[in-house]
Short mmCIF file of C-alpha atoms in Angstrom, two decimals:
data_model
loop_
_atom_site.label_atom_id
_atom_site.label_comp_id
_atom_site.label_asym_id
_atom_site.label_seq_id
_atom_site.Cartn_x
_atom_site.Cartn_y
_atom_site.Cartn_z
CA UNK A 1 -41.86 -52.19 70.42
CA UNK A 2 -41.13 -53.14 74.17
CA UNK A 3 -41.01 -55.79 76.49
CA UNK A 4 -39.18 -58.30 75.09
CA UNK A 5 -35.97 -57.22 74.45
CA UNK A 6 -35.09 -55.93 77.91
CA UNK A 7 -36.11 -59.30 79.27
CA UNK A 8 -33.45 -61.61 77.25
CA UNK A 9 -31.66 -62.84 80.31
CA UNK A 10 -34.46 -63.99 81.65
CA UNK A 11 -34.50 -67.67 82.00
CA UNK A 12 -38.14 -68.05 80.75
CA UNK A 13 -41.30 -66.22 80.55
CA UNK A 14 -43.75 -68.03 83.29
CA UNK A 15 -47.52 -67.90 83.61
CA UNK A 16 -46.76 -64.98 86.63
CA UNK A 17 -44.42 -62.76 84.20
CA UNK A 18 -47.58 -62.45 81.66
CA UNK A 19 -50.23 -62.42 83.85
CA UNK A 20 -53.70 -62.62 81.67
CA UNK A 21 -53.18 -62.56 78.31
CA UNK A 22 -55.39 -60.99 76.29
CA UNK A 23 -54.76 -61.49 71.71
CA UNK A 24 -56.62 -59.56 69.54
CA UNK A 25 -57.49 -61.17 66.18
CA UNK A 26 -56.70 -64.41 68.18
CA UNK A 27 -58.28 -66.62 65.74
CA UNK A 28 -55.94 -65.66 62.87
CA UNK A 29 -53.45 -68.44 62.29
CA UNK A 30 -50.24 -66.21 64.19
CA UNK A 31 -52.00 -65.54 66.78
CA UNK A 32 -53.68 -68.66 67.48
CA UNK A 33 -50.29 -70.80 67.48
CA UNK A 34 -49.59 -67.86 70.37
CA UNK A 35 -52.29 -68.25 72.44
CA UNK A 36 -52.12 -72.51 72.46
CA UNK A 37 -48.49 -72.21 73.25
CA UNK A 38 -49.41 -69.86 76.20
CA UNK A 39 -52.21 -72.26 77.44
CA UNK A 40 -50.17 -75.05 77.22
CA UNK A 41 -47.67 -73.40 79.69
CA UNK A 42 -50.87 -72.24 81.95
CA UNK A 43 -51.55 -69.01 80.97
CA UNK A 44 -54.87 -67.58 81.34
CA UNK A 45 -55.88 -66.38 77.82
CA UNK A 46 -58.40 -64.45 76.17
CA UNK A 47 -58.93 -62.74 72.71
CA UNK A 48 -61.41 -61.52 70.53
CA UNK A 49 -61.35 -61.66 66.08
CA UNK A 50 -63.72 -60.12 64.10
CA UNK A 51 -65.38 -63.73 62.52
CA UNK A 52 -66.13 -67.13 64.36
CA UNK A 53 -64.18 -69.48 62.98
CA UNK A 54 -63.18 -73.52 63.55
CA UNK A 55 -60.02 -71.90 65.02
CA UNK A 56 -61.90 -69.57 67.25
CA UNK A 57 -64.04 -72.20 68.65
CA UNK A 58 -60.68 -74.69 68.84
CA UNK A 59 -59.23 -72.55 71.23
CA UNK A 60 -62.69 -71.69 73.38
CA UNK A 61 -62.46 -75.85 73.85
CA UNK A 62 -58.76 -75.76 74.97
CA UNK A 63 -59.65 -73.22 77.74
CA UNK A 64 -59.09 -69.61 76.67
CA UNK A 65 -62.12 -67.22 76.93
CA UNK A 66 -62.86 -65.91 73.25
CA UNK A 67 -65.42 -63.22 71.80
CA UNK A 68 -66.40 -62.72 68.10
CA UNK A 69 -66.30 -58.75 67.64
CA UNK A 70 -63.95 -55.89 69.12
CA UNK A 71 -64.72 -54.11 72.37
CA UNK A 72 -62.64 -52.23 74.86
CA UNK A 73 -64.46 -54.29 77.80
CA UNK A 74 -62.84 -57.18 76.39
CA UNK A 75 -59.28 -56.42 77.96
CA UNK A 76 -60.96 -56.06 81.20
CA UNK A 77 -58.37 -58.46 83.39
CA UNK A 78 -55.71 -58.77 81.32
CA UNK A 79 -52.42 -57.84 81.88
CA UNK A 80 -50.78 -58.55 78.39
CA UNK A 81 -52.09 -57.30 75.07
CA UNK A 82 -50.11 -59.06 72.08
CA UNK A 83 -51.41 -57.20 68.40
CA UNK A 84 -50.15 -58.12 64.95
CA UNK A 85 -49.12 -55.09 62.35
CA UNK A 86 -52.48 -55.22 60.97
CA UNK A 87 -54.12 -53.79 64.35
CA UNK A 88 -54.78 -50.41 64.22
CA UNK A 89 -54.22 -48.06 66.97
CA UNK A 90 -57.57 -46.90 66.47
CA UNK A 91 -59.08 -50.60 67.33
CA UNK A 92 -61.37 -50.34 70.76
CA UNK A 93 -59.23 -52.80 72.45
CA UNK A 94 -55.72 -51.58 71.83
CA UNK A 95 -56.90 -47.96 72.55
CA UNK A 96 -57.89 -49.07 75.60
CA UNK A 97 -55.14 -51.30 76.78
CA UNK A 98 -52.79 -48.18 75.70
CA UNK A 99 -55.15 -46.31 77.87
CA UNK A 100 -55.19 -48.31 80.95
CA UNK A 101 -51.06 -48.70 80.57
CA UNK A 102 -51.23 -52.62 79.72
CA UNK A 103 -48.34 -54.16 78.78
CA UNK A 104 -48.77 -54.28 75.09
CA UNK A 105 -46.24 -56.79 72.88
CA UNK A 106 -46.06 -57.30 69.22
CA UNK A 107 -46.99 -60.31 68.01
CA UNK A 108 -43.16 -60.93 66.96
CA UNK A 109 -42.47 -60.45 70.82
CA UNK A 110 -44.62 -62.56 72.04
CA UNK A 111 -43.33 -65.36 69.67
CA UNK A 112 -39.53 -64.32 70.49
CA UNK A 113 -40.95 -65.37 74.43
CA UNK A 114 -42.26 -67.89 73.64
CA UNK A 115 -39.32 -69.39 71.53
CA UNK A 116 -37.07 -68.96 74.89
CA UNK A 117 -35.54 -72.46 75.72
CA UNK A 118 -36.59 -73.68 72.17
CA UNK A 119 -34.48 -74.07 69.19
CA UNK A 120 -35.81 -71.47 66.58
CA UNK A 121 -35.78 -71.08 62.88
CA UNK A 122 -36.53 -68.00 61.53
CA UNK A 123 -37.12 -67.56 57.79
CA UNK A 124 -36.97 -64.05 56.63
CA UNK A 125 -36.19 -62.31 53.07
CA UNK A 126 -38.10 -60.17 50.15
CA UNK A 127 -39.74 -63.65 48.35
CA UNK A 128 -40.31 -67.15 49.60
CA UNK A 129 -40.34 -67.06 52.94
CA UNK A 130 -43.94 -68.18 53.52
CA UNK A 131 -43.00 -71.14 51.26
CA UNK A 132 -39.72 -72.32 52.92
CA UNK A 133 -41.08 -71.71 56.52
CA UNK A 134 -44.08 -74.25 55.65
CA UNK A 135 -41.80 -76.49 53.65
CA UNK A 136 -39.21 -76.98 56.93
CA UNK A 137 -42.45 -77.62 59.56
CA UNK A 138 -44.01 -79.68 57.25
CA UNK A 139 -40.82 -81.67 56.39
CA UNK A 140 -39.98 -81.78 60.14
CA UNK A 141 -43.32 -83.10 61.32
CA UNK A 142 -42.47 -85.93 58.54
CA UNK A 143 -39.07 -86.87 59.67
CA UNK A 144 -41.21 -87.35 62.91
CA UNK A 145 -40.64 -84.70 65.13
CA UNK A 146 -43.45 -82.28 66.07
CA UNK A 147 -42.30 -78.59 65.89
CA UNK A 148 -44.40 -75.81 66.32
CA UNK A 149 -44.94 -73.52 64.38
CA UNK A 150 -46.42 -69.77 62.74
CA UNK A 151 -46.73 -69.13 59.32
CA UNK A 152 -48.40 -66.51 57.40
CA UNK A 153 -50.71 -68.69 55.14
CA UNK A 154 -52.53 -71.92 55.25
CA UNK A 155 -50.77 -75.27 54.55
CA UNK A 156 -51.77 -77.47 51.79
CA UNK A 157 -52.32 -81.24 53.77
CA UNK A 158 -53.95 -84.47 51.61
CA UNK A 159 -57.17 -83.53 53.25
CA UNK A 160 -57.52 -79.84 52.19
CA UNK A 161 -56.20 -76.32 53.45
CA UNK A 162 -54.05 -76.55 57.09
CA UNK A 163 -53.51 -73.65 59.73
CA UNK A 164 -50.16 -72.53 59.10
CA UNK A 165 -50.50 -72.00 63.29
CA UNK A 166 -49.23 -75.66 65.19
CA UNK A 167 -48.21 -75.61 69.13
CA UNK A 168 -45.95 -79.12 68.86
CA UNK A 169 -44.51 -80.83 71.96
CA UNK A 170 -41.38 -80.61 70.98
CA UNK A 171 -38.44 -77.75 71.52
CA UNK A 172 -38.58 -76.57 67.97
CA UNK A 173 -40.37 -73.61 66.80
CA UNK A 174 -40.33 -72.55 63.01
CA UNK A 175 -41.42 -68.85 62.37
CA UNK A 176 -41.71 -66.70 58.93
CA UNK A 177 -40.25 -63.54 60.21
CA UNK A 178 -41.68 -60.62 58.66
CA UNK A 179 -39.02 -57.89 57.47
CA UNK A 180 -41.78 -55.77 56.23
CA UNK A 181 -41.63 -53.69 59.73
CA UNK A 182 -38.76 -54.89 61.22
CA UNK A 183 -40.46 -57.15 63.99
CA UNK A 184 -37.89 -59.85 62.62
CA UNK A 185 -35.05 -58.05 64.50
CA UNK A 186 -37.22 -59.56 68.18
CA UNK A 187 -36.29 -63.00 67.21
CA UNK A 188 -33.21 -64.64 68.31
CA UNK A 189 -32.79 -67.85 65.81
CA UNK A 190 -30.82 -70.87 65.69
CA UNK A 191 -31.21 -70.62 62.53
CA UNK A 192 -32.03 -68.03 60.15
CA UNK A 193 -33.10 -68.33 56.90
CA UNK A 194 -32.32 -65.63 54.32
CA UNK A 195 -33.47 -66.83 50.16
CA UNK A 196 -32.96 -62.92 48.93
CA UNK A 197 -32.88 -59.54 49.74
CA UNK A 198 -34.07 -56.72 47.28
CA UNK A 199 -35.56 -53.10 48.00
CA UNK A 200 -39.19 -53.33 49.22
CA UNK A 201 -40.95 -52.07 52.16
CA UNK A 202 -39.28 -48.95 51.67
CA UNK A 203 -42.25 -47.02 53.41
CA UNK A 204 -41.07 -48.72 56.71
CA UNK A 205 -37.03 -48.65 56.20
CA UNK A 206 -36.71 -45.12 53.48
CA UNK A 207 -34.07 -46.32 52.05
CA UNK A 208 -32.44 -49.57 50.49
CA UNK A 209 -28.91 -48.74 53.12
CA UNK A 210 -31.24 -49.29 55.85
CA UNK A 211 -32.86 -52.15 54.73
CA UNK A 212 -29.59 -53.99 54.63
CA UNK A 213 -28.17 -52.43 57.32
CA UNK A 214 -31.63 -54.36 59.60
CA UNK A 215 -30.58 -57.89 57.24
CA UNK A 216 -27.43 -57.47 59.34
CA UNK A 217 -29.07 -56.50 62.31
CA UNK A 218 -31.21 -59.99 61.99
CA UNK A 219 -28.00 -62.03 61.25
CA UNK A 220 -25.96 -60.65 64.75
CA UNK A 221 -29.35 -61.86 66.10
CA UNK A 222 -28.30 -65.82 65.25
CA UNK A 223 -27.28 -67.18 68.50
CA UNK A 224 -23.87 -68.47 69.65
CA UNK A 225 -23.52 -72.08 68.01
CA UNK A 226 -26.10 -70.63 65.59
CA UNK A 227 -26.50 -71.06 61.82
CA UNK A 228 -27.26 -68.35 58.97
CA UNK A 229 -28.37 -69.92 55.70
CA UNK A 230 -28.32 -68.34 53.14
CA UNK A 231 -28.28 -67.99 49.19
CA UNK A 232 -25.39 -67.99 47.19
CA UNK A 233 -26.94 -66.87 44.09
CA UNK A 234 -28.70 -63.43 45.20
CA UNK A 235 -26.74 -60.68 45.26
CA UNK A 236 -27.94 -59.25 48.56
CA UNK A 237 -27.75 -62.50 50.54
CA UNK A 238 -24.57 -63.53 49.29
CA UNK A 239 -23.17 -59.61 50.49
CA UNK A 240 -24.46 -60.55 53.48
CA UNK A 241 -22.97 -63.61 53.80
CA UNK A 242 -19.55 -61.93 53.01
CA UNK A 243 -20.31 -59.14 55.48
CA UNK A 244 -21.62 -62.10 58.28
CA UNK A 245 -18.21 -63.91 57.71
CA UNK A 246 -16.05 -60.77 57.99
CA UNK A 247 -17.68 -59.91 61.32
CA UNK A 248 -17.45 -63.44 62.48
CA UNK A 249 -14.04 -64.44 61.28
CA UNK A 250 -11.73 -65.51 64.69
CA UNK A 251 -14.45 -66.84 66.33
CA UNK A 252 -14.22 -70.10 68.30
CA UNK A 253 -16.52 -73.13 67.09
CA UNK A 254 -19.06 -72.75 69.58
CA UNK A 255 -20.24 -69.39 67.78
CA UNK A 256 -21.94 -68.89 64.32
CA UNK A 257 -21.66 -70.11 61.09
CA UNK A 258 -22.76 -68.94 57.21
CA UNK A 259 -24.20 -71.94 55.21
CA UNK A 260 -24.91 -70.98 51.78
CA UNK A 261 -26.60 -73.09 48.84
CA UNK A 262 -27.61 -72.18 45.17
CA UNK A 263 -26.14 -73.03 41.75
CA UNK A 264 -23.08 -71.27 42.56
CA UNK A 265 -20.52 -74.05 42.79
CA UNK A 266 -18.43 -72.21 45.77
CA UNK A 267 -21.97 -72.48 48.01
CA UNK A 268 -22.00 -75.11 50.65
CA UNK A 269 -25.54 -76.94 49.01
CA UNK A 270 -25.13 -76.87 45.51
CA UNK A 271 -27.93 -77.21 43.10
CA UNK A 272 -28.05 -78.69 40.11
CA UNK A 273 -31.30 -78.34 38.32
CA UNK A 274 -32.16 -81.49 36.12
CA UNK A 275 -35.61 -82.84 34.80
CA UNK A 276 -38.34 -82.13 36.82
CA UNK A 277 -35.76 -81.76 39.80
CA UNK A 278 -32.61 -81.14 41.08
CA UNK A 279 -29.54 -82.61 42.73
CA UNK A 280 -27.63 -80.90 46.34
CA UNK A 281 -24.33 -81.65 46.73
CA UNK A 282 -22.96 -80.82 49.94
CA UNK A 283 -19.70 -82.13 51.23
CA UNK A 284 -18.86 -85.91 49.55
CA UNK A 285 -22.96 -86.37 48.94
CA UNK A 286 -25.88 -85.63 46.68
CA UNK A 287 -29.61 -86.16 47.35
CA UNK A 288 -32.12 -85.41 44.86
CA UNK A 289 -35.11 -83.20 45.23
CA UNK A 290 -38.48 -83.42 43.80
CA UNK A 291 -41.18 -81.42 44.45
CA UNK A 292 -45.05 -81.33 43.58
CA UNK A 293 -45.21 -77.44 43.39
CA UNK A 294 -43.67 -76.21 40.36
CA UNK A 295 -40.95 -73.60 39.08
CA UNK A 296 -37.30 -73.46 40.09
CA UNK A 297 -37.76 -70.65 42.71
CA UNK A 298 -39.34 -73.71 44.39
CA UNK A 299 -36.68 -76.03 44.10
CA UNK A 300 -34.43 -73.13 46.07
CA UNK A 301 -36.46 -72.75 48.36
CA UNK A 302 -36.39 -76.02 49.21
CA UNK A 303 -32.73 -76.42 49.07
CA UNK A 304 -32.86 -73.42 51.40
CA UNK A 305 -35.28 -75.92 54.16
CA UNK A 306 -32.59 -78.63 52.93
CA UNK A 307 -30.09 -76.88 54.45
CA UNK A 308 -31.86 -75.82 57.43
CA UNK A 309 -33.17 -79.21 58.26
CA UNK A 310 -30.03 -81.06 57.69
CA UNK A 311 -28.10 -78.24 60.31
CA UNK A 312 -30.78 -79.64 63.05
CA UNK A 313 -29.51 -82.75 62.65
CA UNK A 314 -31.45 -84.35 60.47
CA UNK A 315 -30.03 -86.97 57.67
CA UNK A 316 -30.77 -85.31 53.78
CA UNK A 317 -32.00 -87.98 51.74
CA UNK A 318 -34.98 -88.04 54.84
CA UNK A 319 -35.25 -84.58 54.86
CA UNK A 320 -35.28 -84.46 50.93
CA UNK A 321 -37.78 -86.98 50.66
CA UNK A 322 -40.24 -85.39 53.67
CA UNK A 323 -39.46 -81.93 51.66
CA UNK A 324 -41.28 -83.72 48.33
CA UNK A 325 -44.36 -84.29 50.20
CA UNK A 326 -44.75 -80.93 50.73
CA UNK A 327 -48.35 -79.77 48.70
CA UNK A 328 -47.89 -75.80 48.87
CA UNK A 329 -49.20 -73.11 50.71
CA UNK A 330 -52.45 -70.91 50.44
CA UNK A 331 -52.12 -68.13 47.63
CA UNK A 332 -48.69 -69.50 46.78
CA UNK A 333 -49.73 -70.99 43.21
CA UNK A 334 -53.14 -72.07 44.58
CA UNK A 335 -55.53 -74.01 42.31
CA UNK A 336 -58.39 -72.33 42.52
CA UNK A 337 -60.79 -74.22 40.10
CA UNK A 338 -61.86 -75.57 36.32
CA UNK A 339 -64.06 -74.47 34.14
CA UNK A 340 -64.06 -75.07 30.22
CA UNK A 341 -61.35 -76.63 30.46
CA UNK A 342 -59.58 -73.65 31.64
CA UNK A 343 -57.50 -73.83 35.01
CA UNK A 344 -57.53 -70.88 37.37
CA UNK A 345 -54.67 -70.42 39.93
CA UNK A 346 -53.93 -67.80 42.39
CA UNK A 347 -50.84 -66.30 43.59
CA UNK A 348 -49.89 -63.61 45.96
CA UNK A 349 -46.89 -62.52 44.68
CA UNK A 350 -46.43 -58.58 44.65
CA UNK A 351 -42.89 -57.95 43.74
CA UNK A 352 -41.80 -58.02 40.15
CA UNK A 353 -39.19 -60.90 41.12
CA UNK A 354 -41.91 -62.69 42.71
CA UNK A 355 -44.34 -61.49 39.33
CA UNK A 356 -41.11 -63.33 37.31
CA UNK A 357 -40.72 -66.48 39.01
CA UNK A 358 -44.47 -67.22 39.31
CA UNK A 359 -45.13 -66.79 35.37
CA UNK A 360 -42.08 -69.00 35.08
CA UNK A 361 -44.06 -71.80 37.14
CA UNK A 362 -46.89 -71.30 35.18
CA UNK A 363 -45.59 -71.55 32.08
CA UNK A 364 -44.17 -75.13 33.12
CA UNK A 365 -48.12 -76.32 34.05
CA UNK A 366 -49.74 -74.60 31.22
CA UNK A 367 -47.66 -76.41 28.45
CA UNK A 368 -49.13 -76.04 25.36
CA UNK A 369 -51.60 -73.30 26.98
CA UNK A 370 -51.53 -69.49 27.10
CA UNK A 371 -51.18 -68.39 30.36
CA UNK A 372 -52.96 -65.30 30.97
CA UNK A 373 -52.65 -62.84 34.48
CA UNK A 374 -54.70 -60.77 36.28
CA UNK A 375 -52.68 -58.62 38.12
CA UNK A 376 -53.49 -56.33 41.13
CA UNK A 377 -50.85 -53.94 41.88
CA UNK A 378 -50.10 -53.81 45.93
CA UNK A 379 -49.45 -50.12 47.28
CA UNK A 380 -48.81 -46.77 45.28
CA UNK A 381 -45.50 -46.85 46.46
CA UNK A 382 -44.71 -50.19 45.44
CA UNK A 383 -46.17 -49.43 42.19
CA UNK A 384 -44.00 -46.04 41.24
CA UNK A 385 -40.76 -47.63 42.11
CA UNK A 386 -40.77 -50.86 40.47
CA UNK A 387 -43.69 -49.98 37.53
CA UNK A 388 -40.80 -50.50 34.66
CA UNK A 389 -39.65 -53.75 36.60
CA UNK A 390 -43.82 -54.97 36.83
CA UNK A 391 -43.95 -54.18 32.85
CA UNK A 392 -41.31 -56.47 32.20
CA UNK A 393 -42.25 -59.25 34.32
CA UNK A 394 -45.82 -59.39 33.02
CA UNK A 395 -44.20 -59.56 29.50
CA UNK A 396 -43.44 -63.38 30.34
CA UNK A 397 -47.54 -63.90 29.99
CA UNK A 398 -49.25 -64.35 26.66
CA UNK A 399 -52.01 -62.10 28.38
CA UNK A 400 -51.74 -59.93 30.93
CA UNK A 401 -54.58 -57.49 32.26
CA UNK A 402 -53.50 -54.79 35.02
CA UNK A 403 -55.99 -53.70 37.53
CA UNK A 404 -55.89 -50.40 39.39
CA UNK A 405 -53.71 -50.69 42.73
CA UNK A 406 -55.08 -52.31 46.12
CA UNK A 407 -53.66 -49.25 48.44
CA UNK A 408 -53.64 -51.61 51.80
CA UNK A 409 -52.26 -49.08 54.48
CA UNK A 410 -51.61 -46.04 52.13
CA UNK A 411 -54.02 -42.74 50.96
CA UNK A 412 -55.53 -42.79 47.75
CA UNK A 413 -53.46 -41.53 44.79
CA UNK A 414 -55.23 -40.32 41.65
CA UNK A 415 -51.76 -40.40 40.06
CA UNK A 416 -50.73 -43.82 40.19
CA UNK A 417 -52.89 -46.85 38.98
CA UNK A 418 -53.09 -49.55 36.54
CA UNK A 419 -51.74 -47.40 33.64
CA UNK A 420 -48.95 -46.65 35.19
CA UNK A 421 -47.56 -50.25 34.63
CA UNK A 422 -48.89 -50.74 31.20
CA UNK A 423 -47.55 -47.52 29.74
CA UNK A 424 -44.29 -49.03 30.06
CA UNK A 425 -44.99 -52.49 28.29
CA UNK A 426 -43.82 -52.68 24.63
CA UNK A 427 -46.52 -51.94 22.39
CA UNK A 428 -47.98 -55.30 21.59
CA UNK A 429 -47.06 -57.49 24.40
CA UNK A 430 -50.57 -58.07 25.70
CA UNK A 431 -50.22 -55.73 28.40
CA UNK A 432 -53.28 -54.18 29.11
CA UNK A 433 -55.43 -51.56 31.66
CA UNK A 434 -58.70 -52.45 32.79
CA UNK A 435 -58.76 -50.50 36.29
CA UNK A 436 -62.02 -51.95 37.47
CA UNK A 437 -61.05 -54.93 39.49
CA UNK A 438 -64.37 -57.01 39.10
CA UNK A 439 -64.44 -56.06 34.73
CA UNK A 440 -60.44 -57.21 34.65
CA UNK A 441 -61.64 -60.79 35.90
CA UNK A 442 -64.22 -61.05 33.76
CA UNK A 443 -62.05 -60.01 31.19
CA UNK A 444 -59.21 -62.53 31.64
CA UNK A 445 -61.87 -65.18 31.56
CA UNK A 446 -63.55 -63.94 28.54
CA UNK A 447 -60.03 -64.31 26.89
CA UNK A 448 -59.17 -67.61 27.85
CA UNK A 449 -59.66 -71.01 25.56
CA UNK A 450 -59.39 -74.17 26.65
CA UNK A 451 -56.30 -75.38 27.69
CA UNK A 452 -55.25 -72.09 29.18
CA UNK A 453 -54.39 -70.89 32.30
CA UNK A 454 -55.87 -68.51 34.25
CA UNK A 455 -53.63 -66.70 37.13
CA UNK A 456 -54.50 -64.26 39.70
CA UNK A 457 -51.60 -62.27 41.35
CA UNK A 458 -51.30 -59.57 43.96
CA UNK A 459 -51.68 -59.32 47.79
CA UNK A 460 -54.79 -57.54 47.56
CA UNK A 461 -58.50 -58.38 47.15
CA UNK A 462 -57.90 -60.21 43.69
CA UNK A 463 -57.96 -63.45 45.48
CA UNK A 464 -61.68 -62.77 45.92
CA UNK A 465 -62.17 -62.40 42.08
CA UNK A 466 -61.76 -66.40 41.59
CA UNK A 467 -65.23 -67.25 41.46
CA UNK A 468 -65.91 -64.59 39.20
CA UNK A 469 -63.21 -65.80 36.78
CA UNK A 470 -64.69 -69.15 37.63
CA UNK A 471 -68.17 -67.95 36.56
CA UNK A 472 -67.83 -66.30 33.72
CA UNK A 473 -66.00 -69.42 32.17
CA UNK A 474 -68.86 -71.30 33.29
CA UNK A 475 -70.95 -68.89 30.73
CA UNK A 476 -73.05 -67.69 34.41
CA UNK A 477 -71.93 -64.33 34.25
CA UNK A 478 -75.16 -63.01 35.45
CA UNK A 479 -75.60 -65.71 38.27
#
């Protein structure tokens, strides 16, 4: 990636330094937060996505020049190419702003720009981030202030699903910074959020060394007078906050800081889970928190926002409250739909801690219920080294149904699929194959009585199997 970083003393990035901007997949909800922040400092933009969309059209009416469908014409004029992770090199447009020498920045680049003069949370780590971003902008625009902000998932509002994409008028910006390929390390927060660090994405980093070693990369990234937040109660945040402090003992108090929260009692929020809740004490005080998603990886997260919101200034027993009215985030315990009394939720958790916590939440809502999973295992690689680790997890469900893997970015392996998780259950647990994606949903439905719970999990294509789940409780299986 280049661009950014050999810009950072510039003042600000104005409508001359990037030119015509040109986004591709502009409609998507990062990139669309991008391109209204650029209009709104008059840049000329332009992008193309693949579908029309109420997005698409939003930003056509604001003044950018949009297309539905890639085509290398389409960068004609521009000057600046921004791309997410998911654009291939292969994709018309890129190929040919590579070809003409464009400047081409990463999304994370762009937004690391665009965040100059602004104060900018950052929320980064292996689970929870999408939730804790949302849960701080949503909180914030409650307390009254109007951040913007990008977010990797739709947010849950009292009228229906959000864009997790907001430009706000005010000199906030609230990211989820994406650790998966390092584009975190562009971003230069106020504060940075870290809930947990565990080996993943080790097809990016190789090793587990060097995805700490990039943690600590991110925290040096905090700015002077800056914040790190982070948990007490994981092992690899609270090394890092040990490692954060060591480096930054001696400084004066204009530099950085470590906050930590959890239920360990030395952390700075402390959290003390009780009822449907839990109490943070900080300092001489306690506020309460209540939420209206469930589990206790929830009520961390939030006390993770807590922390963040309260370090902007904000008083806690607001920020607590605006925190409760938070609704959730798409694919983050979704509901889905009812049929025979059975309720179907989706989740797109594809790490066996994330596989844990969710079950945990679900067993909470089912009550007297069985909950029963569909689960879609995310990358071969993913799947070898944590296949024990996935066994266990789906152990917590009454029923649990293993589909072959959803390979995203990686070649087909004839070695590694749904089997290779179940093999490892104990005999007896519920834990079962059915490779076919489209027969496991039908199968999980065909299984459930009413009263149970039905939950889809992975990062894959299972989402789409809702209506079929949905269907076959209906008894319209052939429909």
């Amino acid at each position: 990636m280049t661009g950014v970083r050999e810009q950072q003393d510039s003042a600000r990035y104005d409508a001359a330094w990037w030119g015509r901007v040109h986004l591709i997949a502009i409609g998507g909800a990062g990139m669309s937060v991008i391109a209204a922040m650029l209009l709104e400092q008059g840049v000329s933009v332009q992008g193309s996505d693949a579908n029309d969309s109420a997005g698409l059209r939003a930003l056509g009416e604001a003044g950018a020049t949009t297309w539905v469908g890639h085509d290398a014409s389409h960068v004609d004029g521009a000057d600046t190419v921004v791309v997410s992770s998911a654009i291939k090199e292969s994709n018309p447009e890129l190929a040919a702003a590579r070809a003409r020498g464009l400047r081409v920045l990463h999304r994370s680049e762009a937004l690391a720009a665009l965040a100059r003069g602004r104060s900018l949370v950052a929320v980064a780590g292996a689970h929870g981030k999408t939730t804790t971003s949302a849960m701080i902008a949503t909180a914030l625009r409650g307390l009254g202030a109007d951040p913007s902000f990008a977010i990797g998932s739709t947010i849950a509002t009292a009228t229906g699903m959000a864009s997790g994409g907001h430009s706000g008028s005010d000199a906030l910006l609230v990211i989820e910074a994406d650790e998966s390929d390092g584009s975190f390390l562009n971003y230069s927060p106020t504060i940075a959020v870290v809930n947990n660090i565990e080996p993943d994405h080790l097809d990016h980093y190789g090793t587990a060394e060097a995805l700490y070693a990039a943690f600590d990369a991110f925290a040096e990234r905090v700015v002077a007078g800056g914040t790190l937040v982070l948990s007490a109660d994981d092992p690899g945040t609270r090394a890092l906050a040990e490692r954060s402090r060591a480096r930054w003992a001696g400084q004066t108090p204009t530099h950085r800081r470590v906050v930590t929260f959890g239920t360990d009692p030395a952390a700075d929020y402390v959290i003390s889970f009780s009822g449907s809740g839990s109490d943070v004490h900080f300092g001489d005080r306690v506020t309460r928190l209540e939420l209206t998603v469930p589990g206790e990886h929830n009520l961390r997260n939030a006390t993770g926002a807590l922390a963040a919101i309260v370090e902007l200034g904000f008083d806690a027993d607001e920020a607590a409250a605006a925190i409760g009215a938070f609704r959730g985030t798409g694919r983050r315990f979704e509901f889905r739909g009812e049929a025979n009394e059975v309720r179907v939720f989706d989740d797109y958790a594809h790490h066996p801690t994330e596989v844990a916590a969710v079950l945990a939440a679900a067993r909470q809502v089912a009550g007297e219920g069985r909950v029963i999973v569909l689960f879609q295992p995310h990358l071969y690689s993913r799947t070898v080294a944590f296949a024990r680790e996935f066994a266990e997890a789906l152990q917590l469900a009454d029923v649990a149904v293993v589909s072959d893997v959803y390979a995203a970015r990686e070649a087909p392996r004839s070695d590694v699929g749904a089997r290779t998780i179940t093999d490892l259950a104990t005999p007896g647990s519920g834990v079962a194959a059915v490779p076919d994606l489209a027969t496991a949903a039908r199968t999980v439905a065909t299984e459930a009585s009413p009263g149970d719970l039905v939950l889809l999990v992975g990062a894959g294509s299972v989402t789409a199997m809702a209506g079929e789940v949905l269907r076959t409780l209906a008894g319209d299986e052939g429909l």
